Short mmCIF file of N, CA and C in Angstrom, two decimals:
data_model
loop_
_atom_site.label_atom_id
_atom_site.label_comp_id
_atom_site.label_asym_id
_atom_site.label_seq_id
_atom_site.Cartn_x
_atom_site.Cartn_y
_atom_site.Cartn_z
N UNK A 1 -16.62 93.34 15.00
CA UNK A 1 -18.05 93.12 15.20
C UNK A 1 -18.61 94.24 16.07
N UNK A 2 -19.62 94.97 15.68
CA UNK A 2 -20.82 95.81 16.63
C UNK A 2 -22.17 95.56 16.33
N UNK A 3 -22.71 96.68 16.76
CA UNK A 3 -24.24 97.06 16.93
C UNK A 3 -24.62 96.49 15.50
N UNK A 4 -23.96 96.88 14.65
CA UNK A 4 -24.63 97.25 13.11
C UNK A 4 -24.78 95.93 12.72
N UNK A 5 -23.20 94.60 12.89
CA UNK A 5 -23.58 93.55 11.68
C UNK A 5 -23.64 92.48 12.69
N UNK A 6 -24.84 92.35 13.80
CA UNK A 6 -24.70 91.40 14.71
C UNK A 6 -25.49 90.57 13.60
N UNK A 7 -25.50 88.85 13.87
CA UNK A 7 -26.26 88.03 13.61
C UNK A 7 -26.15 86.99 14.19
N UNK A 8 -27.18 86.15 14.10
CA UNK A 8 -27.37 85.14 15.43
C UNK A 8 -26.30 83.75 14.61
N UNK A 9 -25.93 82.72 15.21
CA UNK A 9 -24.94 82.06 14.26
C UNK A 9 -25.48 81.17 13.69
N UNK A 10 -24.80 80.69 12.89
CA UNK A 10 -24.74 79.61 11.57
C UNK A 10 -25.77 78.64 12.36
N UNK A 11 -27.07 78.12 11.21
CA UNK A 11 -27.89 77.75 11.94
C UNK A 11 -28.55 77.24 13.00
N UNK A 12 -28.64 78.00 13.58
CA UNK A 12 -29.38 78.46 14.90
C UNK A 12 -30.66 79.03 14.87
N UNK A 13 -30.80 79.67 14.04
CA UNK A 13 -32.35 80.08 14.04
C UNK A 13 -32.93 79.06 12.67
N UNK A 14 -34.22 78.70 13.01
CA UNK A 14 -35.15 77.87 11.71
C UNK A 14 -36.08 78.39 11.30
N UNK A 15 -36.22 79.01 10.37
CA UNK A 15 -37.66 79.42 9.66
C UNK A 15 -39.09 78.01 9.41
N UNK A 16 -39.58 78.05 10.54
CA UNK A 16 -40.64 77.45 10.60
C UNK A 16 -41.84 77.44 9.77
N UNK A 17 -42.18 75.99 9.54
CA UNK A 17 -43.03 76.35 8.89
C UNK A 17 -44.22 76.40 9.07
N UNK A 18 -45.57 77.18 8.44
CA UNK A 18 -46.83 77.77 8.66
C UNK A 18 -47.94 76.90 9.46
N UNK A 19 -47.95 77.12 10.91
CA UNK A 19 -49.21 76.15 11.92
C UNK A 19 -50.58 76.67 10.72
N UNK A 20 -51.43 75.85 10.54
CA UNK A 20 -52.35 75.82 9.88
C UNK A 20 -53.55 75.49 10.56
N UNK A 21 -54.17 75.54 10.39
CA UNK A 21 -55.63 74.98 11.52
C UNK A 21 -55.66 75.21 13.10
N UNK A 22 -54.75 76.65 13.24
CA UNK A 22 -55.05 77.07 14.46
C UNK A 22 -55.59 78.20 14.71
N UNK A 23 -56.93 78.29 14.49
CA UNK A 23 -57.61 79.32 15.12
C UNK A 23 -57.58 80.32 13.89
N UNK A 24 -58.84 81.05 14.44
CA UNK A 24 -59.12 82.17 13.79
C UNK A 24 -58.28 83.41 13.44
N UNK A 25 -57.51 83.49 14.86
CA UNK A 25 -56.63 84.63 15.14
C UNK A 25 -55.66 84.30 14.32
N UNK A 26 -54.90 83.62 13.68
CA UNK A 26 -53.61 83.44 13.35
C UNK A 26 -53.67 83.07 11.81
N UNK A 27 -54.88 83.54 10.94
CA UNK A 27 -55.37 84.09 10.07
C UNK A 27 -54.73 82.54 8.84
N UNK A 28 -54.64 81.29 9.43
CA UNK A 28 -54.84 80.63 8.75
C UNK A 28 -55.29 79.45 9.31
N UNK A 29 -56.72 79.77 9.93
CA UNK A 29 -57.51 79.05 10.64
C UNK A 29 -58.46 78.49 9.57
N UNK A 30 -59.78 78.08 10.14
CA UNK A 30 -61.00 77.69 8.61
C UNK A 30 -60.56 76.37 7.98
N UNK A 31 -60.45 76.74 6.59
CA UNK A 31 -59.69 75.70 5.80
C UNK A 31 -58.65 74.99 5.89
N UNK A 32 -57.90 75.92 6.92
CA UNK A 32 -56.80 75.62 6.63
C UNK A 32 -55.11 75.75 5.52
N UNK A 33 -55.61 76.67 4.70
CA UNK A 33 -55.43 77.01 3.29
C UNK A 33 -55.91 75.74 2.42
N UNK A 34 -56.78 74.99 2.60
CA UNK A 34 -56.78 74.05 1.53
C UNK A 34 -58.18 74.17 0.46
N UNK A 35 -58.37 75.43 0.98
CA UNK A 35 -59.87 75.84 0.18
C UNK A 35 -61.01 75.16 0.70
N UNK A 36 -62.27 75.60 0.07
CA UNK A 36 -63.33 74.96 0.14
C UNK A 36 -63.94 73.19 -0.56
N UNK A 37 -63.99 72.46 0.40
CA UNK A 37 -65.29 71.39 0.12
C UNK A 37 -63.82 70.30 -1.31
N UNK A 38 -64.01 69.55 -1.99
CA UNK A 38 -63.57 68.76 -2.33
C UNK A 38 -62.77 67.32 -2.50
N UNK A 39 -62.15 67.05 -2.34
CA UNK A 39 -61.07 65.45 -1.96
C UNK A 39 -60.16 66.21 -1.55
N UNK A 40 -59.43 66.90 -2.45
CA UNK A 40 -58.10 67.85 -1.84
C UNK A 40 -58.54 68.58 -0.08
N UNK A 41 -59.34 68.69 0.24
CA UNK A 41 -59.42 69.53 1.22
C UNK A 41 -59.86 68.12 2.52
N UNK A 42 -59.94 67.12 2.35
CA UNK A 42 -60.26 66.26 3.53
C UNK A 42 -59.13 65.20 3.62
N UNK A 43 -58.79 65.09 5.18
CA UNK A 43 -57.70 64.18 5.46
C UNK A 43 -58.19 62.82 4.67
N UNK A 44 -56.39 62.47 5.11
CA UNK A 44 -56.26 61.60 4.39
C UNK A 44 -56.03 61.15 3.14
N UNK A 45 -56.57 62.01 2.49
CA UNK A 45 -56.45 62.28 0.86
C UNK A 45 -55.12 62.28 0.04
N UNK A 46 -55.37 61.50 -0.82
CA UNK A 46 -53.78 60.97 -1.74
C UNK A 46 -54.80 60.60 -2.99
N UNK A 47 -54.02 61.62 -3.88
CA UNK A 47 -53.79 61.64 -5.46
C UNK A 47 -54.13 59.64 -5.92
N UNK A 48 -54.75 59.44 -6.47
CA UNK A 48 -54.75 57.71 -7.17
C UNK A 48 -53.55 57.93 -8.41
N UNK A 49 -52.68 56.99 -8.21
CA UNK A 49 -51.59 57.08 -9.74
C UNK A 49 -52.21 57.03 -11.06
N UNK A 50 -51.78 57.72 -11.74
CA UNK A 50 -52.58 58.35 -13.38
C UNK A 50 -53.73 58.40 -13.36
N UNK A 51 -54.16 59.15 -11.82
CA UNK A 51 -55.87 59.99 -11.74
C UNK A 51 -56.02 60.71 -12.61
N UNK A 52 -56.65 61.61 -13.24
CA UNK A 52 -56.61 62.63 -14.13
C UNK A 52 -58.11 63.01 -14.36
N UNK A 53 -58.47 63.32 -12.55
CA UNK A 53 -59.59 63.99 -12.13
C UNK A 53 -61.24 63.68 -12.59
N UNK A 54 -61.41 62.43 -13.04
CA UNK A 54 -62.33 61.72 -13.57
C UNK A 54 -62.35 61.25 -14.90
N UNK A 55 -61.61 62.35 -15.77
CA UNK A 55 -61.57 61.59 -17.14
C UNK A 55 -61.00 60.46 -17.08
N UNK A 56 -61.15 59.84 -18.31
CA UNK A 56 -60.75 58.42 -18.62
C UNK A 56 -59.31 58.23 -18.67
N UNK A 57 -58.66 57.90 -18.03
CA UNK A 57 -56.99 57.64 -17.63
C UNK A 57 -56.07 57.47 -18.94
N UNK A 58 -55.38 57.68 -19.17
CA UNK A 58 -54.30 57.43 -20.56
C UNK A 58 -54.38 55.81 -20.47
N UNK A 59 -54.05 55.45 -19.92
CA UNK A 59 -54.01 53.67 -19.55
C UNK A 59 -54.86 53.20 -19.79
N UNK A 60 -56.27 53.24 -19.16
CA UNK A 60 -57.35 52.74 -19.88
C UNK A 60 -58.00 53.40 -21.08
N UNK A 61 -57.20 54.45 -21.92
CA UNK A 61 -57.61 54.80 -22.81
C UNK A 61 -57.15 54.24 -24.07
N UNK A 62 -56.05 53.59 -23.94
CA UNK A 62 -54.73 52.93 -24.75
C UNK A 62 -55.42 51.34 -25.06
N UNK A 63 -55.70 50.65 -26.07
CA UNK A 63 -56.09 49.60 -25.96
C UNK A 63 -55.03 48.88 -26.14
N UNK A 64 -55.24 47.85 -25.16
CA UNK A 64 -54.22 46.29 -24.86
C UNK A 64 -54.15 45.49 -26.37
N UNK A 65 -52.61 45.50 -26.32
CA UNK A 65 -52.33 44.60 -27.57
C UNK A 65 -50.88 43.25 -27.35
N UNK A 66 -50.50 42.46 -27.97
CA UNK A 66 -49.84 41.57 -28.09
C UNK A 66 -49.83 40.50 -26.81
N UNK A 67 -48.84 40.08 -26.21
CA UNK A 67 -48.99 39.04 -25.54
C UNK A 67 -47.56 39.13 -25.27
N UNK A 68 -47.30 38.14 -24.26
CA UNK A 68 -46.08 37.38 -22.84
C UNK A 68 -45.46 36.24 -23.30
N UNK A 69 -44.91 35.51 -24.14
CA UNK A 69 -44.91 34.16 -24.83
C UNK A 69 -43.94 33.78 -23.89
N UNK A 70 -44.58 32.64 -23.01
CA UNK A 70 -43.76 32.46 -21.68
C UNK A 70 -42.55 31.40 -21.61
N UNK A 71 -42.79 31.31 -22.96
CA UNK A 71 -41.37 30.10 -23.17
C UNK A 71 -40.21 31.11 -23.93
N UNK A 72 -40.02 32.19 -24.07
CA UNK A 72 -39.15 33.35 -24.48
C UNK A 72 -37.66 32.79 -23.66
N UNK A 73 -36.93 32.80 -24.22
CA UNK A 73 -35.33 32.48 -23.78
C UNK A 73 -34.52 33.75 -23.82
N UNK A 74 -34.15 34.12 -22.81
CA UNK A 74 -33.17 35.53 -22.73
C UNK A 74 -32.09 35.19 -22.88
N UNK A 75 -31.09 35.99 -23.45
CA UNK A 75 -29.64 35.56 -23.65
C UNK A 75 -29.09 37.26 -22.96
N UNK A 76 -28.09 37.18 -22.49
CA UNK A 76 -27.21 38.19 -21.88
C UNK A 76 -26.09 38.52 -22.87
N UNK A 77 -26.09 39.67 -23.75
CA UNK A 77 -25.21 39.97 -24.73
C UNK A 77 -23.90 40.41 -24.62
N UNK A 78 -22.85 39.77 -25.15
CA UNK A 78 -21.48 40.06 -24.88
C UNK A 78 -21.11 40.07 -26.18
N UNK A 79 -20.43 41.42 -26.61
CA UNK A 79 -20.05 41.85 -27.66
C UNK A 79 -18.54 41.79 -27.92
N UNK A 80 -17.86 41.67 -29.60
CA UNK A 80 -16.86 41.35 -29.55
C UNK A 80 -15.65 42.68 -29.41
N UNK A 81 -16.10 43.44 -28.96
CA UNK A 81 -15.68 44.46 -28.71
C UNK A 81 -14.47 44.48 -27.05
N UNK A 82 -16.07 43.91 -26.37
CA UNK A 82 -15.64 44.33 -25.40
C UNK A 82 -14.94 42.79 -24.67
N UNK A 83 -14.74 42.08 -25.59
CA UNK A 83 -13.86 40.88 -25.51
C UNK A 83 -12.53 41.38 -25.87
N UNK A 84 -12.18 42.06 -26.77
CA UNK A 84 -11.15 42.55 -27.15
C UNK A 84 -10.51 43.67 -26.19
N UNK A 85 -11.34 44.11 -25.31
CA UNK A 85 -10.86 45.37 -24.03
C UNK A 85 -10.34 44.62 -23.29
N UNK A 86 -10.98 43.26 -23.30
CA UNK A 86 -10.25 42.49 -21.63
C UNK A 86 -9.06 41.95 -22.06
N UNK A 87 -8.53 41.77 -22.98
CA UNK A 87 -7.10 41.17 -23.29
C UNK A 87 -6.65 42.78 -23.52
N UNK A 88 -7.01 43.42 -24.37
CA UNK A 88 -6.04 44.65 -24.02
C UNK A 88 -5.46 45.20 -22.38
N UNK A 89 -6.62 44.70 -21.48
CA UNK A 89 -6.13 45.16 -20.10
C UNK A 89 -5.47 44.14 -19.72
N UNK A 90 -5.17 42.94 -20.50
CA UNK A 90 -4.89 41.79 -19.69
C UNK A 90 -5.79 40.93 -19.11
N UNK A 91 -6.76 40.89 -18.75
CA UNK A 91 -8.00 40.65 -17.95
C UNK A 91 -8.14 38.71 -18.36
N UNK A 92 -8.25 39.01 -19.85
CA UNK A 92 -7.78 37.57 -20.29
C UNK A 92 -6.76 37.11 -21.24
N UNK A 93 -6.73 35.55 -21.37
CA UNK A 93 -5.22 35.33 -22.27
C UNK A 93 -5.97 35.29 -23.29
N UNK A 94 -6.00 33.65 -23.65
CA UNK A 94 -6.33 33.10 -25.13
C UNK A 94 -7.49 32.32 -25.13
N UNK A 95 -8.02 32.12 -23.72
CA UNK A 95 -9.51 31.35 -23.68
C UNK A 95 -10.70 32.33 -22.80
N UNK A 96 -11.73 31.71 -23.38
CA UNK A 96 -12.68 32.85 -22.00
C UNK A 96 -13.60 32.01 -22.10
N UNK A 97 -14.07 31.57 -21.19
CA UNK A 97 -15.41 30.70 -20.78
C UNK A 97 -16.39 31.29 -19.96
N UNK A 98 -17.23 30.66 -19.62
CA UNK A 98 -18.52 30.78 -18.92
C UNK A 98 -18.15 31.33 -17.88
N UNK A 99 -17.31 30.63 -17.01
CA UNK A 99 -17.36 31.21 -15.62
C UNK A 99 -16.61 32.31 -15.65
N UNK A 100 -15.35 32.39 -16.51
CA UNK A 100 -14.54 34.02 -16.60
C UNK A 100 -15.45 35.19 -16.38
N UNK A 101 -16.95 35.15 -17.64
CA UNK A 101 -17.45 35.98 -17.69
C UNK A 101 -18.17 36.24 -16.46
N UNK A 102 -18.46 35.43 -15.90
CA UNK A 102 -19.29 35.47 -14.30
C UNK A 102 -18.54 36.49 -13.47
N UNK A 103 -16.98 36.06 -13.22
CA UNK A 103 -16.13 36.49 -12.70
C UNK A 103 -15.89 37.98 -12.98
N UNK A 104 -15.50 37.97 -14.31
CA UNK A 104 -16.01 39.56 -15.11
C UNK A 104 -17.33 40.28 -14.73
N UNK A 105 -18.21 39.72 -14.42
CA UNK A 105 -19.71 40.36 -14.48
C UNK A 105 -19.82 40.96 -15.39
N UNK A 106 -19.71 40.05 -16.53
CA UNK A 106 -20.29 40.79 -17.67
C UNK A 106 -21.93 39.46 -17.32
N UNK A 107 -21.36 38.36 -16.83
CA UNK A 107 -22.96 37.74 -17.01
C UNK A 107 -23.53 37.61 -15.78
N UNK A 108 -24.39 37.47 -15.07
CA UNK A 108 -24.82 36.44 -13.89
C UNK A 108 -24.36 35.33 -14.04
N UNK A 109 -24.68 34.00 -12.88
CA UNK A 109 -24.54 32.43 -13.31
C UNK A 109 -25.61 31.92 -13.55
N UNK A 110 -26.98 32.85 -13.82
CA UNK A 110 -27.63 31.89 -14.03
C UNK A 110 -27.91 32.68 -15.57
N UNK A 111 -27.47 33.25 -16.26
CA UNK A 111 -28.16 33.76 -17.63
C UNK A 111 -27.61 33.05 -18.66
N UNK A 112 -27.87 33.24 -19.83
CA UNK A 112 -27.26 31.97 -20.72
C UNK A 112 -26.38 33.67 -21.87
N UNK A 113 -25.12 33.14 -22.15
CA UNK A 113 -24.91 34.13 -22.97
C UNK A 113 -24.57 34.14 -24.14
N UNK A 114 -24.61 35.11 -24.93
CA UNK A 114 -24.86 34.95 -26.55
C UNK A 114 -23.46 35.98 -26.73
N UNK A 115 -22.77 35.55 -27.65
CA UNK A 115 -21.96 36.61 -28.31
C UNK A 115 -22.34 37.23 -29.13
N UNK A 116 -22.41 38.65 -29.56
CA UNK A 116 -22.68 39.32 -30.43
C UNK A 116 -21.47 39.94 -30.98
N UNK A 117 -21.97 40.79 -32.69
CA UNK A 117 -20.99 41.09 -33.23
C UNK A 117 -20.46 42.28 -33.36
N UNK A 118 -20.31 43.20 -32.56
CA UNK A 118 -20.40 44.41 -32.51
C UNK A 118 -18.94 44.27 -32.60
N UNK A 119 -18.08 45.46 -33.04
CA UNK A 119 -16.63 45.71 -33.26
C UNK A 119 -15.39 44.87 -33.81
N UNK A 120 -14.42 44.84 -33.30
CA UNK A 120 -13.27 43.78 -34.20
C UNK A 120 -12.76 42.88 -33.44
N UNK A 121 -12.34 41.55 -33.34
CA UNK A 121 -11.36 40.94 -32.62
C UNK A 121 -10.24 40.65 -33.14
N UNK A 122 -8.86 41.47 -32.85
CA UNK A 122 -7.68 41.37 -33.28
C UNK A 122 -7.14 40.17 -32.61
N UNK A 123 -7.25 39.61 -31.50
CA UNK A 123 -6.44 38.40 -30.83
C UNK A 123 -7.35 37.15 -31.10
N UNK A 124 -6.39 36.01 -31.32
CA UNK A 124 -6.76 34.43 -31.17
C UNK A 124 -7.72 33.95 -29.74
N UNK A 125 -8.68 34.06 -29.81
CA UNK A 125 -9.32 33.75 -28.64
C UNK A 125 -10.36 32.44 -28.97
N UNK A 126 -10.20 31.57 -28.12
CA UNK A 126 -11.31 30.16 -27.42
C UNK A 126 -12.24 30.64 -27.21
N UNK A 127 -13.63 31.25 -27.04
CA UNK A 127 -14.44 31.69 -26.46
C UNK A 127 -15.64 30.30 -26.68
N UNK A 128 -16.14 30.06 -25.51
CA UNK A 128 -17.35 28.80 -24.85
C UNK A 128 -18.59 30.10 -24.58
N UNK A 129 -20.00 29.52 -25.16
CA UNK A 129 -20.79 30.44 -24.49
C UNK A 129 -21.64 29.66 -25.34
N UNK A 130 -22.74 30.18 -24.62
CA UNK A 130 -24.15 29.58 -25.08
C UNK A 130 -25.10 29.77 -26.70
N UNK A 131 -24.85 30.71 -27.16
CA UNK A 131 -24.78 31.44 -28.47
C UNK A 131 -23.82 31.81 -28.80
N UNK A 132 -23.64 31.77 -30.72
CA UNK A 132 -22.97 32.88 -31.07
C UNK A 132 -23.92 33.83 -32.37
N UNK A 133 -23.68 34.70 -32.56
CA UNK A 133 -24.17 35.16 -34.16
C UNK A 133 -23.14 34.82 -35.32
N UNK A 134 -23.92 35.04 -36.60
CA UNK A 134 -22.96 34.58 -37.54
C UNK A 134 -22.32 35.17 -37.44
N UNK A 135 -22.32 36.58 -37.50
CA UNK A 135 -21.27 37.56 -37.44
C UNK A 135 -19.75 37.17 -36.37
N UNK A 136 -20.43 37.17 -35.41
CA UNK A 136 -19.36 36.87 -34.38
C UNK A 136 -18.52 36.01 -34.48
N UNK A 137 -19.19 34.61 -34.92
CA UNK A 137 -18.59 33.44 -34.82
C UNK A 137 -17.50 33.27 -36.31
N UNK A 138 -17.88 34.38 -37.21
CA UNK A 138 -17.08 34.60 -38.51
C UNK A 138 -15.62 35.24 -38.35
N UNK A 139 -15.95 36.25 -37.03
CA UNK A 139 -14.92 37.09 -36.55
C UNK A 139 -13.75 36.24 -35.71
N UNK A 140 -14.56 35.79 -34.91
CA UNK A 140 -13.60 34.97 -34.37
C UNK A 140 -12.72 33.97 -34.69
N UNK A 141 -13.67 33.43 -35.59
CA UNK A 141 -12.28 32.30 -36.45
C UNK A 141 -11.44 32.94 -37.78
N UNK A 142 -12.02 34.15 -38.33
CA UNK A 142 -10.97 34.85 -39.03
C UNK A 142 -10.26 35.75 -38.03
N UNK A 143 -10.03 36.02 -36.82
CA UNK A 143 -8.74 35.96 -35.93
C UNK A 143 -7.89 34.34 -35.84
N UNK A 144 -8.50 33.44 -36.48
CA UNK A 144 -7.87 32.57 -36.04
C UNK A 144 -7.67 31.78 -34.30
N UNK A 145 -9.11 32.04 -33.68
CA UNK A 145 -10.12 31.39 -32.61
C UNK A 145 -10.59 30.76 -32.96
N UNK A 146 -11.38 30.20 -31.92
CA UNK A 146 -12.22 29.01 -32.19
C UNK A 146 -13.89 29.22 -31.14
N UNK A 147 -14.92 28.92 -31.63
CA UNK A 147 -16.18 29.05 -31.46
C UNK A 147 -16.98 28.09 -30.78
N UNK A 148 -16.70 27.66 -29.05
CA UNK A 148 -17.67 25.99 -29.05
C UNK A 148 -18.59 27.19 -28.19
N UNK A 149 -20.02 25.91 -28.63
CA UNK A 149 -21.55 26.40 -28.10
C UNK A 149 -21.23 25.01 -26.92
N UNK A 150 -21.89 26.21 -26.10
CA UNK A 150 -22.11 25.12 -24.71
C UNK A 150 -22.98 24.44 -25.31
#
């Protein structure tokens, strides 16, 4: 180390950032940099979400259609796929019920769940659940399972 490659150490010095509204002398006095006269240039000022500077907003430009049908029943989908991963890991034997899947987090305890038919089930499996599809419930008993609806 000399004269030539001194430097001050690993951060220790901070590049500060620009005082604004001080004075004339320090040549970003006035405005402030925020220009002349407008909303942008007076405290306090915050953007409204999907402002778009007076025109008419995408949102209220979009007209409202369909409806909320508040008696709608959600089902939490468990596919036969991934029924078939948990006996490959072991995870389950030959039955799987409601609460397994809880345990699994494949469901919450309070959702109601539906089997769906996505992929193959090679093993004899019991499966209890709140739905099935035809599909599923076809699969499962041509493994030679069995299908009860809660």
């Amino acid at each position: 180390m000399d004269l030539s490659n001194l430097k001050p150490a690993e951060g220790s010095v901070k590049n500060q950032g620009k005082r604004v509204g001080r004075g004339q002398g320090s040549g970003k006095g006035g405005t402030a940099t925020r220009g002349h006269k407008g909303a942008k240039s007076r405290s306090g000022y915050s953007k409204k979400l999907g402002f778009e500077g007076g025109q008419m907003p995408l949102q209220r430009r979009v007209p409202k259609f369909g409806f909320t049908n508040i008696n709608r029943v959600e089902y939490q989908g468990v596919n036969l796929d991934t029924l078939q991963q948990l006996v490959d890991d072991k995870k389950i034997k030959d039955t799987i019920d409601f609460e397994t899947l809880v345990q699994l987090r494949l469901a919450g305890k309070n959702d109601l769940v539906k089997i769906l038919g996505r992929g193959e089930l090679k093993s004899k499996l019991k499966v209890s659940a709140h739905k099935f599809t035809a599909s599923a419930k076809a699969a499962i008993e041509a493994a030679g399972g069995e299908a009860v609806t809660l």
